[in-house]
Short mmCIF file of C-alpha atoms in Angstrom, two decimals:
data_model
loop_
_atom_site.label_atom_id
_atom_site.label_comp_id
_atom_site.label_asym_id
_atom_site.label_seq_id
_atom_site.Cartn_x
_atom_site.Cartn_y
_atom_site.Cartn_z
CA MET A 1 125.15 -5.13 31.34
CA SER A 2 121.53 -4.54 30.61
CA THR A 3 119.35 -5.58 27.75
CA ALA A 4 117.94 -4.00 24.49
CA THR A 5 115.78 -4.89 21.66
CA PHE A 6 116.99 -4.58 17.91
CA ARG A 7 114.44 -4.66 15.31
CA ILE A 8 116.20 -5.76 12.29
CA TRP A 9 114.75 -6.19 8.68
CA ARG A 10 114.91 -9.46 7.54
CA GLY A 11 114.36 -10.86 3.87
CA GLU A 12 115.35 -11.13 0.59
CA ARG A 13 114.97 -8.96 -2.51
CA GLY A 14 112.73 -6.36 -0.87
CA ASP A 15 110.27 -8.78 0.54
CA GLY A 16 110.85 -9.12 4.18
CA ARG A 17 109.47 -7.93 7.80
CA PHE A 18 111.22 -6.65 10.86
CA GLU A 19 112.36 -8.93 13.73
CA ASP A 20 113.00 -8.34 16.95
CA TYR A 21 116.16 -9.55 18.85
CA PRO A 22 116.79 -8.52 22.28
CA THR A 23 120.32 -8.94 23.33
CA THR A 24 122.58 -7.84 26.28
CA VAL A 25 124.63 -4.59 25.68
CA SER A 26 127.51 -3.07 27.57
CA GLU A 27 129.37 0.48 27.56
CA GLY A 28 131.05 1.08 24.79
CA MET A 29 129.08 -0.70 21.94
CA VAL A 30 128.17 0.44 18.44
CA VAL A 31 125.25 -0.89 16.49
CA LEU A 32 127.41 -2.91 14.41
CA ASP A 33 128.87 -4.70 17.60
CA ALA A 34 125.19 -5.60 18.61
CA VAL A 35 124.14 -6.91 15.02
CA HIS A 36 127.47 -9.09 15.16
CA GLN A 37 126.45 -10.18 18.75
CA ILE A 38 122.67 -11.27 17.50
CA GLN A 39 124.24 -12.57 14.35
CA SER A 40 126.62 -14.88 16.82
CA ASP A 41 124.17 -15.60 19.44
CA GLN A 42 120.53 -15.47 17.63
CA ALA A 43 120.58 -15.34 13.96
CA ASN A 44 123.51 -16.79 12.09
CA ASP A 45 122.03 -16.19 8.77
CA LEU A 46 121.79 -12.52 8.98
CA ALA A 47 123.68 -10.78 6.36
CA CYS A 48 125.31 -7.75 7.18
CA ARG A 49 128.22 -5.77 5.46
CA TRP A 50 130.91 -4.33 6.91
CA ASN A 51 134.90 -4.57 6.97
CA CYS A 52 136.80 -1.74 8.97
CA LYS A 53 134.72 -1.25 11.79
CA ALA A 54 136.56 2.32 12.32
CA GLY A 55 134.15 4.39 9.71
CA LYS A 56 136.68 4.19 6.69
CA CYS A 57 135.54 1.65 4.48
CA GLY A 58 131.79 2.99 4.31
CA SER A 59 130.56 -0.45 4.24
CA CYS A 60 128.23 -0.59 6.93
CA SER A 61 125.69 1.77 5.95
CA ALA A 62 121.90 1.28 7.21
CA GLU A 63 119.28 3.21 8.53
CA ILE A 64 119.31 3.57 12.13
CA ASN A 65 115.96 4.46 13.81
CA GLY A 66 115.24 6.06 10.31
CA LYS A 67 118.44 7.85 9.60
CA PRO A 68 121.09 6.70 7.57
CA ARG A 69 124.18 6.17 9.53
CA LEU A 70 127.19 3.59 9.49
CA MET A 71 126.71 1.03 11.95
CA CYS A 72 130.12 0.83 13.27
CA MET A 73 130.25 5.05 14.17
CA THR A 74 126.57 5.17 15.88
CA ARG A 75 127.27 4.17 19.70
CA LEU A 76 124.78 2.81 21.61
CA ASN A 77 124.56 5.36 24.48
CA GLU A 78 123.35 7.86 21.60
CA LEU A 79 120.42 5.81 21.34
CA ASP A 80 117.07 5.37 23.36
CA LEU A 81 117.54 1.74 24.13
CA GLU A 82 114.22 2.00 26.29
CA ARG A 83 112.55 1.13 22.85
CA PRO A 84 113.50 -0.98 19.99
CA VAL A 85 116.09 0.33 17.97
CA THR A 86 115.27 -0.06 14.11
CA ILE A 87 117.85 -1.41 11.38
CA GLU A 88 117.09 -1.43 8.11
CA PRO A 89 119.20 -1.84 4.73
CA MET A 90 119.70 1.74 2.51
CA ARG A 91 116.52 2.40 0.68
CA ALA A 92 117.90 4.09 -2.42
CA PHE A 93 119.29 0.81 -3.66
CA PRO A 94 118.08 -2.74 -4.79
CA HIS A 95 117.81 -4.62 -1.86
CA VAL A 96 119.57 -8.25 -1.81
CA ARG A 97 119.43 -9.91 1.44
CA ASP A 98 118.47 -8.37 5.44
CA LEU A 99 120.53 -5.27 5.68
CA VAL A 100 122.51 -5.67 2.42
CA THR A 101 121.93 -3.54 -0.65
CA ASP A 102 123.29 -3.71 -4.05
CA VAL A 103 125.16 -0.37 -4.56
CA SER A 104 126.88 -1.33 -7.84
CA TRP A 105 124.93 1.38 -9.57
CA ASN A 106 127.15 3.86 -7.99
CA PHE A 107 130.29 2.26 -9.77
CA ARG A 108 128.35 2.41 -13.10
CA VAL A 109 127.64 6.28 -12.50
CA LYS A 110 131.39 7.10 -11.87
CA GLN A 111 132.68 5.22 -14.80
CA LYS A 112 130.34 7.74 -16.79
CA ILE A 113 132.46 10.74 -15.38
CA GLN A 114 134.87 12.45 -17.11
CA LYS A 115 138.34 11.26 -15.76
CA PHE A 116 140.89 13.53 -14.66
CA THR A 117 142.69 15.30 -17.20
CA PRO A 118 145.87 17.16 -15.98
CA THR A 119 147.31 19.86 -17.88
CA ALA A 120 151.14 19.33 -19.67
CA PRO A 121 153.64 18.58 -17.16
CA HIS A 122 155.15 21.90 -15.65
CA ALA A 123 158.91 20.69 -15.39
CA ALA A 124 160.93 18.67 -17.84
CA ASP A 125 160.95 15.74 -15.58
CA GLY A 126 157.20 15.39 -16.28
CA THR A 127 156.04 16.81 -12.64
CA TRP A 128 153.30 19.41 -12.05
CA ARG A 129 153.70 22.12 -9.34
CA MET A 130 150.46 23.46 -7.61
CA GLN A 131 150.21 25.50 -4.35
CA GLN A 132 148.86 23.91 -0.97
CA ARG A 133 146.03 26.68 -0.88
CA ASP A 134 144.45 25.64 -4.16
CA ILE A 135 144.47 22.01 -3.15
CA ASP A 136 143.00 22.65 -0.06
CA ARG A 137 139.49 23.13 -1.29
CA VAL A 138 139.60 19.21 -3.26
CA GLN A 139 140.87 18.01 -0.40
CA GLU A 140 137.73 18.25 1.51
CA PHE A 141 136.17 15.94 -1.21
CA ARG A 142 138.69 13.24 -1.03
CA LYS A 143 137.81 12.46 2.30
CA CYS A 144 134.51 10.68 0.74
CA ILE A 145 134.53 7.20 2.12
CA GLU A 146 131.59 6.18 -0.50
CA CYS A 147 129.54 4.72 2.19
CA PHE A 148 126.95 6.08 -0.09
CA LEU A 149 124.74 7.33 3.03
CA CYS A 150 124.36 10.77 0.54
CA GLN A 151 122.93 8.95 -2.09
CA ASP A 152 120.51 6.91 0.42
CA VAL A 153 118.72 10.38 2.23
CA CYS A 154 118.93 11.95 -1.29
CA HIS A 155 114.96 12.27 -2.05
CA VAL A 156 115.86 12.40 -5.75
CA LEU A 157 116.90 8.79 -5.53
CA ARG A 158 115.44 7.33 -2.55
CA ASP A 159 111.77 8.77 -3.13
CA HIS A 160 111.70 9.79 -6.53
CA GLN A 161 114.14 6.95 -7.91
CA LEU A 162 115.47 8.90 -10.84
CA HIS A 163 118.77 7.02 -10.79
CA ASP A 164 118.87 7.20 -14.58
CA GLU A 165 118.85 11.28 -14.58
CA PHE A 166 120.77 12.20 -11.51
CA VAL A 167 124.07 10.99 -10.38
CA GLY A 168 123.41 11.91 -6.66
CA PRO A 169 125.59 14.04 -4.06
CA ARG A 170 128.11 11.60 -3.83
CA PHE A 171 129.06 11.79 -7.53
CA LEU A 172 128.42 15.42 -7.61
CA VAL A 173 131.16 15.86 -4.82
CA HIS A 174 133.36 13.23 -7.32
CA ILE A 175 133.03 15.96 -10.13
CA ALA A 176 133.50 19.28 -7.77
CA ALA A 177 136.83 17.41 -6.99
CA LEU A 178 137.72 16.87 -10.59
CA GLU A 179 136.36 20.25 -11.60
CA MET A 180 138.16 22.35 -8.95
CA HIS A 181 141.24 20.48 -8.94
CA PRO A 182 144.22 23.37 -10.18
CA LEU A 183 145.54 20.84 -12.47
CA ASP A 184 142.54 19.38 -14.42
CA THR A 185 141.53 20.90 -17.83
CA ALA A 186 138.23 18.79 -18.52
CA ASP A 187 135.00 20.55 -18.98
CA ARG A 188 132.24 19.16 -17.50
CA THR A 189 129.80 21.96 -17.00
CA ALA A 190 127.50 20.49 -20.08
CA GLU A 191 127.41 16.95 -18.22
CA LEU A 192 126.25 18.40 -15.03
CA ARG A 193 123.64 20.00 -16.49
CA GLU A 194 122.43 17.31 -18.91
CA ALA A 195 123.53 13.69 -17.84
CA HIS A 196 124.44 14.29 -14.50
CA GLY A 197 121.44 16.26 -13.61
CA VAL A 198 122.51 18.72 -11.07
CA GLY A 199 119.39 20.93 -11.70
CA TYR A 200 117.38 18.10 -9.66
CA CYS A 201 119.28 19.03 -6.33
CA ASN A 202 116.82 21.28 -4.56
CA ILE A 203 119.35 21.89 -1.42
CA THR A 204 117.74 20.46 1.21
CA LYS A 205 121.32 19.52 2.46
CA CYS A 206 120.19 16.02 3.86
CA CYS A 207 123.32 14.74 2.26
CA THR A 208 125.54 16.96 4.20
CA THR A 209 123.63 15.96 7.51
CA VAL A 210 124.60 12.40 7.18
CA CYS A 211 127.97 12.38 5.89
CA PRO A 212 130.10 10.71 8.46
CA GLU A 213 133.11 12.55 7.14
CA SER A 214 131.26 16.05 7.87
CA ILE A 215 132.19 17.02 4.25
CA ALA A 216 130.08 20.35 3.26
CA ILE A 217 128.71 18.62 0.39
CA THR A 218 125.99 21.10 -0.17
CA ASP A 219 127.80 24.66 0.80
CA ASN A 220 131.11 23.34 -1.03
CA ALA A 221 130.55 21.00 -3.72
CA ILE A 222 126.99 21.25 -5.05
CA ILE A 223 126.02 24.64 -4.89
CA PRO A 224 129.63 25.80 -6.61
CA LEU A 225 128.75 23.46 -9.15
CA LYS A 226 125.09 24.99 -9.77
CA GLU A 227 126.97 28.24 -9.95
CA ARG A 228 129.15 26.99 -12.60
CA VAL A 229 126.08 25.82 -14.84
CA VAL A 230 124.57 29.50 -14.00
CA ASP A 231 127.74 31.14 -15.43
CA ARG A 232 127.47 28.79 -18.86
CA TYR A 233 123.68 28.45 -19.17
CA TYR A 234 121.87 31.19 -17.48
CA ASP A 235 124.11 34.35 -17.22
CA PRO A 236 123.54 36.73 -20.24
CA LEU A 237 126.50 38.84 -18.68
CA LYS A 238 128.61 36.14 -18.59
CA ALA A 239 127.71 35.08 -22.03
CA LEU A 240 128.93 38.66 -23.10
CA VAL A 241 132.07 38.56 -21.63
CA ARG A 242 132.68 34.81 -23.15
CA LEU A 243 131.59 36.35 -26.67
CA VAL A 244 134.15 39.46 -26.20
CA ARG A 245 137.00 37.46 -24.76
CA GLY A 246 136.22 34.37 -26.83
CA GLY A 247 136.23 30.64 -25.75
CA THR A 248 133.34 28.83 -23.68
CA LYS A 249 135.16 27.31 -20.81
CA GLY A 250 134.73 30.39 -18.72
CA GLU A 251 136.96 31.93 -16.14
CA SER A 252 137.48 28.99 -14.11
CA ARG A 253 140.68 27.49 -15.56
CA ALA A 254 142.45 30.97 -15.80
CA THR A 255 145.27 31.43 -13.77
CA MET B 1 110.14 -13.58 17.82
CA ALA B 2 107.83 -10.81 17.57
CA TYR B 3 107.18 -9.51 13.56
CA ALA B 4 106.67 -5.95 12.29
CA PRO B 5 106.04 -6.26 8.68
CA LEU B 6 106.99 -3.06 6.50
CA PRO B 7 107.67 -3.13 2.69
CA ILE B 8 111.00 -1.77 1.10
CA ALA B 9 109.19 0.69 -1.11
CA PRO B 10 108.96 4.57 -1.37
CA ARG B 11 107.20 5.89 1.89
CA ARG B 12 104.06 7.29 2.08
CA PHE B 13 103.50 11.33 2.97
CA GLY B 14 104.92 11.71 6.24
CA GLU B 15 105.92 8.12 7.20
CA THR B 16 109.39 7.49 8.47
CA MET B 17 111.19 5.31 11.07
CA ARG B 18 112.73 8.48 12.42
CA THR B 19 111.92 8.11 15.97
CA ASP B 20 112.95 12.11 16.93
CA ALA B 21 110.65 15.09 16.75
CA TRP B 22 111.63 15.59 12.84
CA TRP B 23 108.66 17.79 12.34
CA ILE B 24 109.31 20.21 14.79
CA GLN B 25 112.17 22.24 12.51
CA PRO B 26 109.70 22.40 9.32
CA ALA B 27 106.96 23.71 11.59
CA VAL B 28 108.97 26.07 12.79
CA ILE B 29 110.52 27.45 9.82
CA PHE B 30 106.89 27.41 8.00
CA LEU B 31 105.62 29.63 11.23
CA LEU B 32 108.84 32.24 11.06
CA PHE B 33 108.41 32.61 7.09
CA SER B 34 104.66 32.81 7.16
CA ALA B 35 105.07 35.46 10.21
CA PHE B 36 107.56 37.46 7.93
CA ILE B 37 105.38 37.34 4.71
CA VAL B 38 102.24 38.26 6.51
CA TYR B 39 104.20 41.14 8.29
CA SER B 40 105.95 42.50 5.82
CA THR B 41 102.90 42.41 3.08
CA TRP B 42 100.88 44.41 5.81
CA ALA B 43 103.67 46.90 6.42
CA ALA B 44 104.20 47.38 3.11
CA LEU B 45 100.94 48.55 2.04
CA GLN B 46 100.15 50.54 4.93
CA GLY B 47 102.04 53.59 3.32
CA ASN B 48 102.55 55.43 6.50
CA HIS B 49 104.17 55.37 9.99
CA TYR B 50 107.55 54.44 8.35
CA THR B 51 110.00 56.90 9.44
CA TYR B 52 110.44 58.46 12.85
CA GLY B 53 112.92 61.32 13.02
CA PRO B 54 115.71 60.62 11.28
CA TYR B 55 114.80 56.89 11.09
CA LEU B 56 113.44 55.36 7.95
CA SER B 57 111.93 51.83 7.80
CA PRO B 58 114.54 49.07 5.98
CA PHE B 59 110.84 48.31 4.29
CA TYR B 60 110.71 51.59 2.44
CA SER B 61 114.33 51.97 1.70
CA PRO B 62 115.21 53.60 -0.64
CA GLU B 63 112.29 55.53 -0.73
CA LEU B 64 111.67 56.52 -3.96
CA PHE B 65 108.61 58.69 -3.92
CA GLY B 66 106.53 59.60 -0.87
CA ASP B 67 105.40 62.10 1.44
CA SER B 68 108.55 61.89 4.02
CA PRO B 69 111.70 64.17 3.89
CA HIS B 70 113.56 60.79 2.85
CA ALA B 71 112.02 60.45 -0.54
CA TRP B 72 114.37 60.90 -3.44
CA PHE B 73 112.25 62.25 -5.95
CA GLY B 74 109.21 63.74 -4.10
CA ALA B 75 105.73 62.65 -3.47
CA LYS B 76 103.75 60.01 -5.43
CA PRO B 77 104.06 60.32 -8.96
CA GLY B 78 101.23 61.86 -11.05
CA TRP B 79 101.26 58.62 -13.57
CA TRP B 80 100.67 56.26 -10.70
CA PRO B 81 97.05 54.56 -11.49
CA SER B 82 94.48 56.35 -9.37
CA TRP B 83 93.07 52.74 -8.86
CA LEU B 84 96.33 51.42 -7.94
CA LEU B 85 97.22 51.25 -4.02
CA PHE B 86 100.42 53.12 -3.57
CA SER B 87 103.14 52.81 -1.12
CA PRO B 88 106.56 53.52 -1.31
CA ALA B 89 107.72 50.14 0.03
CA ILE B 90 106.08 48.54 -3.23
CA LEU B 91 108.35 50.04 -5.44
CA ILE B 92 111.53 48.44 -4.04
CA LEU B 93 110.47 45.58 -2.08
CA TRP B 94 110.64 43.06 -4.60
CA ALA B 95 114.08 43.38 -4.67
CA PRO B 96 115.16 42.41 -1.48
CA GLY B 97 112.02 39.92 -1.56
CA GLY B 98 113.73 38.00 -4.63
CA PHE B 99 116.89 37.96 -2.98
CA ARG B 100 115.59 35.88 -0.42
CA PHE B 101 113.11 33.72 -2.55
CA THR B 102 115.96 32.58 -4.70
CA CYS B 103 118.30 32.29 -1.91
CA TYR B 104 120.15 28.58 -1.60
CA TYR B 105 119.13 28.55 2.00
CA TYR B 106 115.79 29.79 1.50
CA ARG B 107 115.09 27.33 -1.13
CA GLY B 108 116.00 24.46 0.85
CA ALA B 109 113.96 25.35 3.74
CA TYR B 110 110.97 26.49 1.78
CA TYR B 111 110.85 23.28 0.01
CA LYS B 112 110.81 21.29 3.02
CA SER B 113 108.72 23.74 5.06
CA PHE B 114 106.31 24.73 2.48
CA TRP B 115 106.31 22.21 -0.14
CA ALA B 116 107.04 18.92 1.66
CA ASP B 117 109.77 18.24 -0.83
CA PRO B 118 110.78 16.60 1.28
CA PRO B 119 109.03 17.21 4.57
CA ASN B 120 112.37 16.48 6.14
CA CYS B 121 115.23 14.26 5.61
CA ALA B 122 114.33 10.27 5.34
CA VAL B 123 110.83 11.34 5.63
CA GLY B 124 108.03 10.23 2.86
CA GLU B 125 106.88 12.81 0.46
CA PRO B 126 103.13 13.73 -0.84
CA ARG B 127 103.90 13.40 -4.46
CA SER B 128 105.56 11.14 -6.77
CA SER B 129 106.35 13.53 -9.52
CA TYR B 130 109.54 15.55 -9.06
CA LEU B 131 111.18 17.97 -11.49
CA GLY B 132 113.27 20.02 -9.30
CA GLU B 133 115.07 22.92 -10.62
CA ARG B 134 115.96 21.53 -13.96
CA TYR B 135 112.58 22.74 -15.48
CA PHE B 136 110.26 25.45 -15.43
CA PRO B 137 109.27 27.11 -13.02
CA LEU B 138 111.89 26.40 -10.45
CA ILE B 139 114.71 26.54 -13.28
CA PHE B 140 114.31 30.52 -12.71
CA GLN B 141 115.88 30.07 -8.97
CA ASN B 142 119.07 30.22 -11.28
CA ILE B 143 118.43 34.27 -11.46
CA HIS B 144 119.56 34.68 -8.05
CA ARG B 145 122.80 36.22 -8.67
CA PHE B 146 120.80 39.22 -10.38
CA PHE B 147 118.92 39.88 -7.09
CA LEU B 148 122.26 39.82 -5.50
CA TYR B 149 123.69 42.79 -7.43
CA LEU B 150 120.46 44.41 -6.23
CA ALA B 151 120.95 43.05 -2.47
CA LEU B 152 124.53 44.80 -2.79
CA VAL B 153 123.04 48.00 -3.71
CA PHE B 154 120.60 48.07 -1.29
CA LEU B 155 123.21 47.45 1.34
CA VAL B 156 124.72 50.67 0.84
CA PHE B 157 121.40 52.46 0.90
CA LEU B 158 121.10 50.80 4.19
CA ALA B 159 124.35 51.93 5.15
CA HIS B 160 123.25 55.53 4.42
CA ASP B 161 120.32 55.11 6.50
CA VAL B 162 122.21 54.48 9.24
CA TRP B 163 124.59 57.41 8.74
CA GLN B 164 121.39 59.55 8.73
CA ALA B 165 119.91 57.90 11.71
CA LEU B 166 123.14 59.46 13.63
CA TRP B 167 121.65 63.00 13.14
CA PHE B 168 118.49 64.46 14.74
CA THR B 169 117.01 67.96 13.98
CA ASP B 170 115.82 69.61 16.99
CA ALA B 171 112.47 71.69 17.74
CA ALA B 172 114.49 74.82 16.12
CA GLY B 173 115.63 73.01 13.34
CA HIS B 174 119.38 72.67 14.46
CA ARG B 175 120.74 69.24 13.16
CA SER B 176 123.19 67.58 15.72
CA PHE B 177 124.98 64.30 16.22
CA GLY B 178 123.14 61.79 18.38
CA ILE B 179 122.61 57.91 19.23
CA GLY B 180 118.87 56.50 19.96
CA VAL B 181 117.90 53.18 20.35
CA GLY B 182 116.33 53.41 16.84
CA THR B 183 119.96 53.89 15.41
CA LEU B 184 121.38 50.81 17.17
CA VAL B 185 118.40 49.06 15.46
CA LEU B 186 119.20 50.49 12.31
CA ALA B 187 123.04 49.53 12.55
CA ALA B 188 122.23 46.08 13.80
CA ASN B 189 120.01 45.29 10.86
CA THR B 190 122.18 46.81 8.30
CA THR B 191 125.25 44.59 9.94
CA LEU B 192 122.88 41.32 10.01
CA LEU B 193 121.76 42.04 6.36
CA GLY B 194 125.50 42.48 5.40
CA GLY B 195 126.60 39.27 6.98
CA TYR B 196 123.62 37.60 5.18
CA THR B 197 124.44 39.32 1.77
CA LEU B 198 128.06 39.28 1.55
CA GLY B 199 128.01 35.24 2.70
CA CYS B 200 125.72 34.59 -0.22
CA HIS B 201 126.73 31.52 -2.25
CA SER B 202 126.56 33.61 -5.59
CA LEU B 203 128.84 36.20 -4.33
CA ARG B 204 131.36 33.60 -2.88
CA HIS B 205 131.29 31.80 -6.31
CA MET B 206 131.98 35.08 -8.27
CA VAL B 207 134.72 36.48 -6.09
CA GLY B 208 136.96 33.44 -5.99
CA GLY B 209 134.90 30.05 -5.96
CA ILE B 210 134.94 30.18 -9.79
CA LEU B 211 138.69 30.22 -9.80
CA ASP B 212 140.59 26.67 -9.39
CA ARG B 213 144.01 28.74 -8.78
CA ILE B 214 143.21 31.41 -6.50
CA ALA B 215 146.61 31.20 -4.69
CA GLU B 216 148.28 33.88 -7.01
CA ARG B 217 145.19 36.29 -6.79
CA PRO B 218 145.66 37.75 -3.27
CA VAL B 219 142.99 39.89 -3.70
CA ARG B 220 140.31 37.66 -4.78
CA ARG B 221 141.55 34.98 -2.32
CA ALA B 222 140.86 37.42 0.43
CA MET B 223 137.23 38.24 -0.65
CA TYR B 224 136.72 34.67 -1.18
CA ASP B 225 137.92 33.74 2.45
CA CYS B 226 135.74 36.57 3.82
CA SER B 227 132.67 35.39 1.82
CA SER B 228 133.06 31.89 2.95
CA CYS B 229 133.51 32.87 6.56
CA LEU B 230 130.36 34.63 6.42
CA ASN B 231 128.99 31.66 4.36
CA ARG B 232 129.63 29.04 6.95
CA ASN B 233 126.61 30.51 9.06
CA HIS B 234 124.71 31.50 6.07
CA MET B 235 121.57 30.28 7.63
CA GLN B 236 121.75 31.70 10.89
CA TRP B 237 122.68 35.09 9.15
CA ALA B 238 119.67 34.74 6.87
CA ARG B 239 117.21 34.09 9.70
CA LEU B 240 118.71 36.83 11.99
CA SER B 241 118.50 39.31 9.50
CA LEU B 242 114.77 38.23 8.64
CA VAL B 243 113.60 38.81 12.16
CA MET B 244 115.83 42.20 12.45
CA VAL B 245 114.47 43.44 9.36
CA MET B 246 110.93 42.86 10.44
CA PHE B 247 111.70 44.43 14.13
CA ALA B 248 113.38 47.79 12.60
CA ASP B 249 110.30 48.52 10.76
CA LEU B 250 108.14 47.43 13.86
CA TYR B 251 110.31 49.46 16.13
CA ILE B 252 110.08 52.80 13.60
CA ARG B 253 106.38 52.07 13.22
CA LEU B 254 105.62 51.62 16.99
CA CYS B 255 107.64 55.00 17.78
CA SER B 256 105.57 56.65 14.91
CA MET B 257 102.74 55.96 16.20
CA GLY B 258 103.89 57.17 19.96
CA ILE B 259 103.25 53.60 21.33
CA TRP B 260 106.93 53.22 22.17
CA THR B 261 109.59 55.93 23.19
CA ASP B 262 112.81 56.25 21.03
CA TRP B 263 115.72 56.76 24.00
CA ARG B 264 118.56 59.20 23.31
CA LEU B 265 121.66 57.52 24.57
CA LEU B 266 123.93 60.02 23.44
#
């Protein structure tokens, strides 16, 4: 048993300050354990969102020593406990209280994205057939737990606050999961370029770095979507091919 | 209870709660890229010491016009303005340069290191305005795939240079097979450039990424898998090939100047 100091952001609606809480720590503890201990012993009114404590619900997102992380997946032995460990709420969303932010903007954004639109069933019994190889790619995107750490670290949202023009990495992953699905027929390329603002991403890969599910957000979702936009809008050779072949949806739906 | 006041607002330039040395990575990249820009510009403008025996510097390949035996169309063309500095490298270096400049890896790296947009993840930026790659001028980054087409052609030329580097001419004018350290340097350079180019995100997209149903297309599936395999380490390929192309030019330059000796291994 030893003592460590946790410097936790306290306040409401963006107005607040850091407060230091020294507490005992032991082997195997994670940051969320320490926060719960402080909540129990020193600050009963400390607001903190959490649920599964297993890195699967995405509720306990915060900034620990300046890095967006899940509190339940950050072990204390990864941190320098000789110095105070800072814990702040995510900065890309409106602050509610202490470590809690209002992430409802994300849910409103999701509603604006074209839903999964499957092709007609392949069999008379109303079922579809697809090959595992084709579904493997989108399977990676389905690992997302919607912790919104990628949204928090994205400088387009965090620093430039372009929430009205850019959906952020989480929803580009969601769109990639739909767009690359072998059964989906909807075409989201125009929306990607305009309403969803994929062009705002400047590929810093911060979203990939903080993803607790290790989804290769930039390489496997955002850049392929950018390339699909290039196919449609910035490639005269592709435009010529489309003119000759007919149609506007490009090659991606071809079997 | 101690207090450390801090408002929740966009951070100022360089401001962060990160406790690690976040500035090291962008600083190292800044120095590496700056060294490459300075050296490659200097080397390209020299117009000499770019060949040694069967070796041709990758900065000068393909040599369209020039004084060396590697030149395709002979000496400097008559239509070249007399007031304009001539170097065979000037004619071709824009293509691989454009490929690297518009590469997805390099874009992310130099936006951080040279433009602090952002300086690093979760670190405050110097500017509040932001256009990204959605508007002019960075919307032109979308031409990356056209530079890719050129880079693929350049790979063929560089592979041909490695083949040429296997054939040495002696004092009597006889041509014989051999391997020198320079041969290995050029082969390593072409291999690294190959790994970098064939793992390009645009190529990965074009060979198979564009397809939502790839299982039924075995050839494209194989190409996509190969490109994806290289793409997973695209950053490493990009950095290593950058250093190697610089070293290959330096090696040939110093051998040509008589400072280094090219050892024959075979």
